[in-house]
PDB file of C-alpha atoms in Angstrom:
ATOM      1  CA  MET A   1     161.334 -40.269 109.827  1.00 54.00           C
ATOM      2  CA  PHE A   2     161.163 -38.281 112.987  1.00 64.00           C
ATOM      3  CA  ASP A   3     164.495 -37.831 112.762  1.00 72.00           C
ATOM      4  CA  SER A   4     164.972 -34.737 110.896  1.00 76.00           C
ATOM      5  CA  ASP A   5     166.449 -31.997 111.553  1.00 80.00           C
ATOM      6  CA  TYR A   6     163.748 -29.777 110.646  1.00 81.00           C
ATOM      7  CA  LEU A   7     160.980 -31.107 112.504  1.00 80.00           C
ATOM      8  CA  PRO A   8     161.584 -28.419 115.657  1.00 81.00           C
ATOM      9  CA  TYR A   9     161.042 -25.987 112.497  1.00 84.00           C
ATOM     10  CA  ALA A  10     157.727 -27.258 110.978  1.00 82.00           C
ATOM     11  CA  VAL A  11     156.118 -28.095 114.578  1.00 83.00           C
ATOM     12  CA  ALA A  12     156.993 -24.320 115.180  1.00 84.00           C
ATOM     13  CA  VAL A  13     155.365 -23.274 112.446  1.00 84.00           C
ATOM     14  CA  ILE A  14     152.145 -25.550 112.823  1.00 87.00           C
ATOM     15  CA  ILE A  15     151.796 -24.132 116.648  1.00 89.00           C
ATOM     16  CA  ALA A  16     152.543 -20.617 115.087  1.00 87.00           C
ATOM     17  CA  LEU A  17     150.374 -20.840 112.219  1.00 90.00           C
ATOM     18  CA  PRO A  18     146.919 -20.367 114.373  1.00 88.00           C
ATOM     19  CA  PHE A  19     148.150 -17.871 116.810  1.00 89.00           C
ATOM     20  CA  LEU A  20     149.089 -15.749 113.571  1.00 89.00           C
ATOM     21  CA  VAL A  21     145.759 -16.082 111.808  1.00 90.00           C
ATOM     22  CA  PHE A  22     144.269 -15.160 115.134  1.00 90.00           C
ATOM     23  CA  ALA A  23     146.651 -12.148 115.671  1.00 90.00           C
ATOM     24  CA  LYS A  24     145.318 -10.866 112.167  1.00 92.00           C
ATOM     25  CA  GLN A  25     142.171 -10.972 112.491  1.00 93.00           C
ATOM     26  CA  PHE A  26     142.586  -9.475 116.076  1.00 90.00           C
ATOM     27  CA  VAL A  27     143.928  -6.588 114.272  1.00 91.00           C
ATOM     28  CA  ASN A  28     141.863  -6.177 111.281  1.00 92.00           C
ATOM     29  CA  SER A  29     139.239  -5.900 113.771  1.00 91.00           C
ATOM     30  CA  PHE A  30     140.810  -3.660 115.937  1.00 90.00           C
ATOM     31  CA  VAL A  31     140.997  -1.068 112.779  1.00 91.00           C
ATOM     32  CA  ARG A  32     137.672  -1.736 111.391  1.00 92.00           C
ATOM     33  CA  LEU A  33     136.517  -0.282 115.072  1.00 91.00           C
ATOM     34  CA  LYS A  34     138.385   2.362 114.891  1.00 88.00           C
ATOM     35  CA  LYS A  35     137.748   3.525 111.448  1.00 89.00           C
ATOM     36  CA  GLN A  36     134.133   3.269 112.799  1.00 88.00           C
ATOM     37  CA  GLU A  37     134.873   5.370 116.023  1.00 87.00           C
ATOM     38  CA  ILE A  38     136.343   8.372 113.630  1.00 83.00           C
ATOM     39  CA  ASN A  39     133.558   7.904 111.806  1.00 82.00           C
ATOM     40  CA  PHE A  40     131.378   8.254 114.152  1.00 81.00           C
ATOM     41  CA  LEU A  41     133.213  11.352 115.848  1.00 77.00           C
ATOM     42  CA  ALA A  42     133.113  12.839 112.655  1.00 74.00           C
ATOM     43  CA  THR A  43     130.017  12.574 112.184  1.00 73.00           C
ATOM     44  CA  LYS A  44     129.040  13.558 115.760  1.00 74.00           C
ATOM     45  CA  SER A  45     131.192  16.854 115.359  1.00 73.00           C
ATOM     46  CA  ASN A  46     129.609  17.558 112.093  1.00 80.00           C
ATOM     47  CA  SER A  47     126.020  17.119 113.478  1.00 84.00           C
ATOM     48  CA  GLU A  48     126.939  19.826 116.323  1.00 88.00           C
ATOM     49  CA  ILE A  49     128.507  22.307 113.884  1.00 89.00           C
ATOM     50  CA  LYS A  50     124.871  22.006 112.180  1.00 90.00           C
ATOM     51  CA  LEU A  51     123.194  22.663 115.449  1.00 92.00           C
ATOM     52  CA  GLN A  52     124.979  25.530 116.324  1.00 93.00           C
ATOM     53  CA  ALA A  53     124.564  27.160 112.687  1.00 94.00           C
ATOM     54  CA  LEU A  54     120.841  26.200 113.231  1.00 95.00           C
ATOM     55  CA  GLU A  55     120.720  27.750 116.617  1.00 95.00           C
ATOM     56  CA  ARG A  56     122.732  30.677 115.721  1.00 95.00           C
ATOM     57  CA  MET A  57     120.038  31.827 112.475  1.00 96.00           C
ATOM     58  CA  THR A  58     117.375  30.876 114.931  1.00 96.00           C
ATOM     59  CA  LEU A  59     118.515  33.462 116.822  1.00 96.00           C
ATOM     60  CA  PHE A  60     119.162  36.283 113.838  1.00 96.00           C
ATOM     61  CA  LEU A  61     115.497  35.333 112.811  1.00 97.00           C
ATOM     62  CA  GLU A  62     114.344  35.856 116.098  1.00 96.00           C
ATOM     63  CA  ARG A  63     116.227  39.711 116.475  1.00 95.00           C
ATOM     64  CA  LEU A  64     114.793  40.063 112.798  1.00 95.00           C
ATOM     65  CA  LYS A  65     111.048  39.918 114.574  1.00 95.00           C
ATOM     66  CA  PRO A  66     109.266  43.408 114.241  1.00 93.00           C
ATOM     67  CA  SER A  67     108.427  43.445 117.450  1.00 91.00           C
ATOM     68  CA  ASN A  68     111.890  42.869 118.447  1.00 93.00           C
ATOM     69  CA  LEU A  69     113.224  45.239 116.087  1.00 92.00           C
ATOM     70  CA  VAL A  70     110.806  48.032 117.402  1.00 90.00           C
ATOM     71  CA  MET A  71     112.606  47.787 121.017  1.00 89.00           C
ATOM     72  CA  LYS A  72     115.948  49.066 119.601  1.00 85.00           C
ATOM     73  CA  PHE A  73     117.489  52.339 119.380  1.00 81.00           C
ATOM     74  CA  ASP A  74     116.153  55.902 121.165  1.00 80.00           C
ATOM     75  CA  LYS A  75     112.910  56.711 121.473  1.00 82.00           C
ATOM     76  CA  ALA A  76     114.372  60.460 119.990  1.00 84.00           C
ATOM     77  CA  LEU A  77     115.145  59.354 116.707  1.00 88.00           C
ATOM     78  CA  GLN A  78     113.189  60.346 113.227  1.00 89.00           C
ATOM     79  CA  PRO A  79     112.073  57.629 111.194  1.00 89.00           C
ATOM     80  CA  HIS A  80     114.602  57.946 108.686  1.00 90.00           C
ATOM     81  CA  GLU A  81     117.431  57.396 111.444  1.00 92.00           C
ATOM     82  CA  PHE A  82     115.603  54.482 112.804  1.00 91.00           C
ATOM     83  CA  VAL A  83     115.186  52.837 108.984  1.00 93.00           C
ATOM     84  CA  TYR A  84     119.281  53.557 108.588  1.00 94.00           C
ATOM     85  CA  LEU A  85     120.345  52.263 111.988  1.00 94.00           C
ATOM     86  CA  THR A  86     117.909  49.183 112.276  1.00 95.00           C
ATOM     87  CA  GLU A  87     118.833  48.640 108.506  1.00 96.00           C
ATOM     88  CA  LYS A  88     122.379  48.382 109.337  1.00 95.00           C
ATOM     89  CA  ASN A  89     122.001  46.328 112.559  1.00 95.00           C
ATOM     90  CA  ILE A  90     120.269  43.766 110.532  1.00 96.00           C
ATOM     91  CA  THR A  91     123.190  43.615 107.624  1.00 96.00           C
ATOM     92  CA  GLU A  92     125.826  43.614 110.167  1.00 96.00           C
ATOM     93  CA  GLU A  93     124.464  40.754 112.190  1.00 96.00           C
ATOM     94  CA  PHE A  94     123.537  39.112 108.791  1.00 96.00           C
ATOM     95  CA  GLU A  95     127.207  39.127 107.301  1.00 96.00           C
ATOM     96  CA  TYR A  96     128.754  38.238 110.952  1.00 95.00           C
ATOM     97  CA  ASN A  97     126.184  35.159 110.387  1.00 95.00           C
ATOM     98  CA  ALA A  98     126.564  34.326 106.722  1.00 94.00           C
ATOM     99  CA  SER A  99     129.559  31.727 107.145  1.00 94.00           C
ATOM    100  CA  GLN A 100     126.710  29.623 108.972  1.00 94.00           C
ATOM    101  CA  GLN A 101     125.009  28.838 105.077  1.00 93.00           C
ATOM    102  CA  LEU A 102     128.207  26.184 104.919  1.00 92.00           C
ATOM    103  CA  TYR A 103     126.314  24.037 107.285  1.00 91.00           C
ATOM    104  CA  ILE A 104     122.613  25.116 106.563  1.00 93.00           C
ATOM    105  CA  SER A 105     120.526  23.576 103.739  1.00 93.00           C
ATOM    106  CA  LYS A 106     120.302  25.953 100.955  1.00 94.00           C
ATOM    107  CA  SER A 107     116.380  26.120 100.813  1.00 94.00           C
ATOM    108  CA  SER A 108     116.821  27.169 104.347  1.00 95.00           C
ATOM    109  CA  TRP A 109     119.734  29.751 103.928  1.00 96.00           C
ATOM    110  CA  GLN A 110     117.437  30.910 101.068  1.00 96.00           C
ATOM    111  CA  ASP A 111     114.381  31.143 103.254  1.00 96.00           C
ATOM    112  CA  ILE A 112     116.945  33.111 105.724  1.00 96.00           C
ATOM    113  CA  LEU A 113     117.417  35.657 103.022  1.00 96.00           C
ATOM    114  CA  THR A 114     114.399  36.073 101.555  1.00 96.00           C
ATOM    115  CA  SER A 115     113.185  36.792 105.387  1.00 96.00           C
ATOM    116  CA  LYS A 116     115.801  39.551 105.653  1.00 97.00           C
ATOM    117  CA  ASN A 117     115.214  40.970 102.760  1.00 96.00           C
ATOM    118  CA  ASN A 118     111.373  41.361 103.223  1.00 95.00           C
ATOM    119  CA  VAL A 119     112.106  42.690 106.476  1.00 96.00           C
ATOM    120  CA  ILE A 120     114.127  45.441 105.165  1.00 96.00           C
ATOM    121  CA  GLN A 121     111.721  45.599 102.151  1.00 96.00           C
ATOM    122  CA  SER A 122     109.010  46.093 104.952  1.00 94.00           C
ATOM    123  CA  LEU A 123     111.254  48.889 106.470  1.00 95.00           C
ATOM    124  CA  HIS A 124     111.348  50.890 103.384  1.00 95.00           C
ATOM    125  CA  LYS A 125     107.712  50.647 102.663  1.00 94.00           C
ATOM    126  CA  THR A 126     106.448  51.658 105.993  1.00 92.00           C
ATOM    127  CA  TYR A 127     108.767  54.664 105.619  1.00 92.00           C
ATOM    128  CA  GLU A 128     107.834  55.818 101.923  1.00 91.00           C
ATOM    129  CA  GLU A 129     104.085  55.668 102.884  1.00 89.00           C
ATOM    130  CA  LEU A 130     104.399  57.768 106.108  1.00 87.00           C
ATOM    131  CA  ASN A 131     104.279  61.695 105.731  1.00 79.00           C
ATOM    132  CA  GLU A 132     107.272  63.879 106.737  1.00 80.00           C
ATOM    133  CA  ASN A 133     105.871  64.651 109.880  1.00 81.00           C
ATOM    134  CA  SER A 134     105.423  61.195 111.301  1.00 85.00           C
ATOM    135  CA  LYS A 135     107.292  60.405 114.622  1.00 90.00           C
ATOM    136  CA  LEU A 136     108.742  57.291 115.367  1.00 91.00           C
ATOM    137  CA  GLU A 137     106.053  55.775 117.398  1.00 91.00           C
ATOM    138  CA  ASP A 138     103.647  56.329 114.775  1.00 88.00           C
ATOM    139  CA  PHE A 139     106.198  54.657 112.195  1.00 91.00           C
ATOM    140  CA  LYS A 140     106.822  51.814 114.696  1.00 92.00           C
ATOM    141  CA  THR A 141     102.970  51.304 114.512  1.00 91.00           C
ATOM    142  CA  VAL A 142     102.642  50.946 111.403  1.00 92.00           C
ATOM    143  CA  PHE A 143     105.655  48.958 110.407  1.00 92.00           C
ATOM    144  CA  LEU A 144     104.552  46.347 113.221  1.00 92.00           C
ATOM    145  CA  MET A 145     100.387  46.079 112.153  1.00 92.00           C
ATOM    146  CA  SER A 146     102.245  45.786 108.218  1.00 91.00           C
ATOM    147  CA  TYR A 147     103.848  42.620 109.774  1.00 92.00           C
ATOM    148  CA  VAL A 148     101.132  41.177 111.756  1.00 90.00           C
ATOM    149  CA  ASN A 149      98.979  41.966 109.183  1.00 90.00           C
ATOM    150  CA  SER A 150     101.043  39.713 106.317  1.00 89.00           C
ATOM    151  CA  GLU A 151     102.169  35.874 106.135  1.00 88.00           C
ATOM    152  CA  ASP A 152     104.582  35.227 109.203  1.00 91.00           C
ATOM    153  CA  TYR A 153     107.443  34.038 107.149  1.00 92.00           C
ATOM    154  CA  ILE A 154     109.978  34.817 110.051  1.00 94.00           C
ATOM    155  CA  ALA A 155     107.616  31.778 111.974  1.00 94.00           C
ATOM    156  CA  ASP A 156     107.481  29.468 109.161  1.00 94.00           C
ATOM    157  CA  THR A 157     111.299  30.184 108.249  1.00 95.00           C
ATOM    158  CA  ILE A 158     112.002  29.197 111.795  1.00 95.00           C
ATOM    159  CA  GLU A 159     109.972  26.395 111.455  1.00 95.00           C
ATOM    160  CA  ASN A 160     111.848  25.011 108.609  1.00 94.00           C
ATOM    161  CA  LEU A 161     114.912  25.234 110.469  1.00 94.00           C
ATOM    162  CA  ARG A 162     112.831  23.035 113.175  1.00 94.00           C
ATOM    163  CA  LYS A 163     112.276  20.713 110.020  1.00 93.00           C
ATOM    164  CA  GLU A 164     115.845  20.378 109.318  1.00 90.00           C
ATOM    165  CA  LEU A 165     116.745  20.129 112.979  1.00 88.00           C
ATOM    166  CA  ASN A 166     114.591  16.952 113.736  1.00 87.00           C
ATOM    167  CA  LYS A 167     116.401  15.163 110.213  1.00 84.00           C
ATOM    168  CA  ILE A 168     120.122  15.679 111.854  1.00 79.00           C
ATOM    169  CA  ILE A 169     118.693  14.708 115.459  1.00 72.00           C
TER     170      ILE A 169
END
């Protein structure tokens, strides 16, 4: 019975079989760990992109605050020139950051858009309320006071972005 020509092959199969099973389990574990690592890196990268988008839009909102807008441009401008240049500046910066909406929640993006539109609307409303002889300093004062006396929608939007950030982190 032990004189068979197949005996060495049978022994080799019996000895090799556990090693093959172990090697298969090792390879499957390694592949699973690599997939988890790739998923982790993709999630981390996505979180970093969202974080950067939130940072950029927070910076945009800070620049949108009337207290920061009144500091821009030459003091010798007429109010209508200031309104035009400020609106142009806001629109250009908004368009530059428009791609960030891909990484921000829909409601936060809507809040940002509403804040931008409210500031532009406030600029125009303030200009329309002043008489033709008003100076730029008068315009800026009325513009700031109308913002201070209204709801602070920019601060509310920034707070909503903070909440969104806390969901990411």
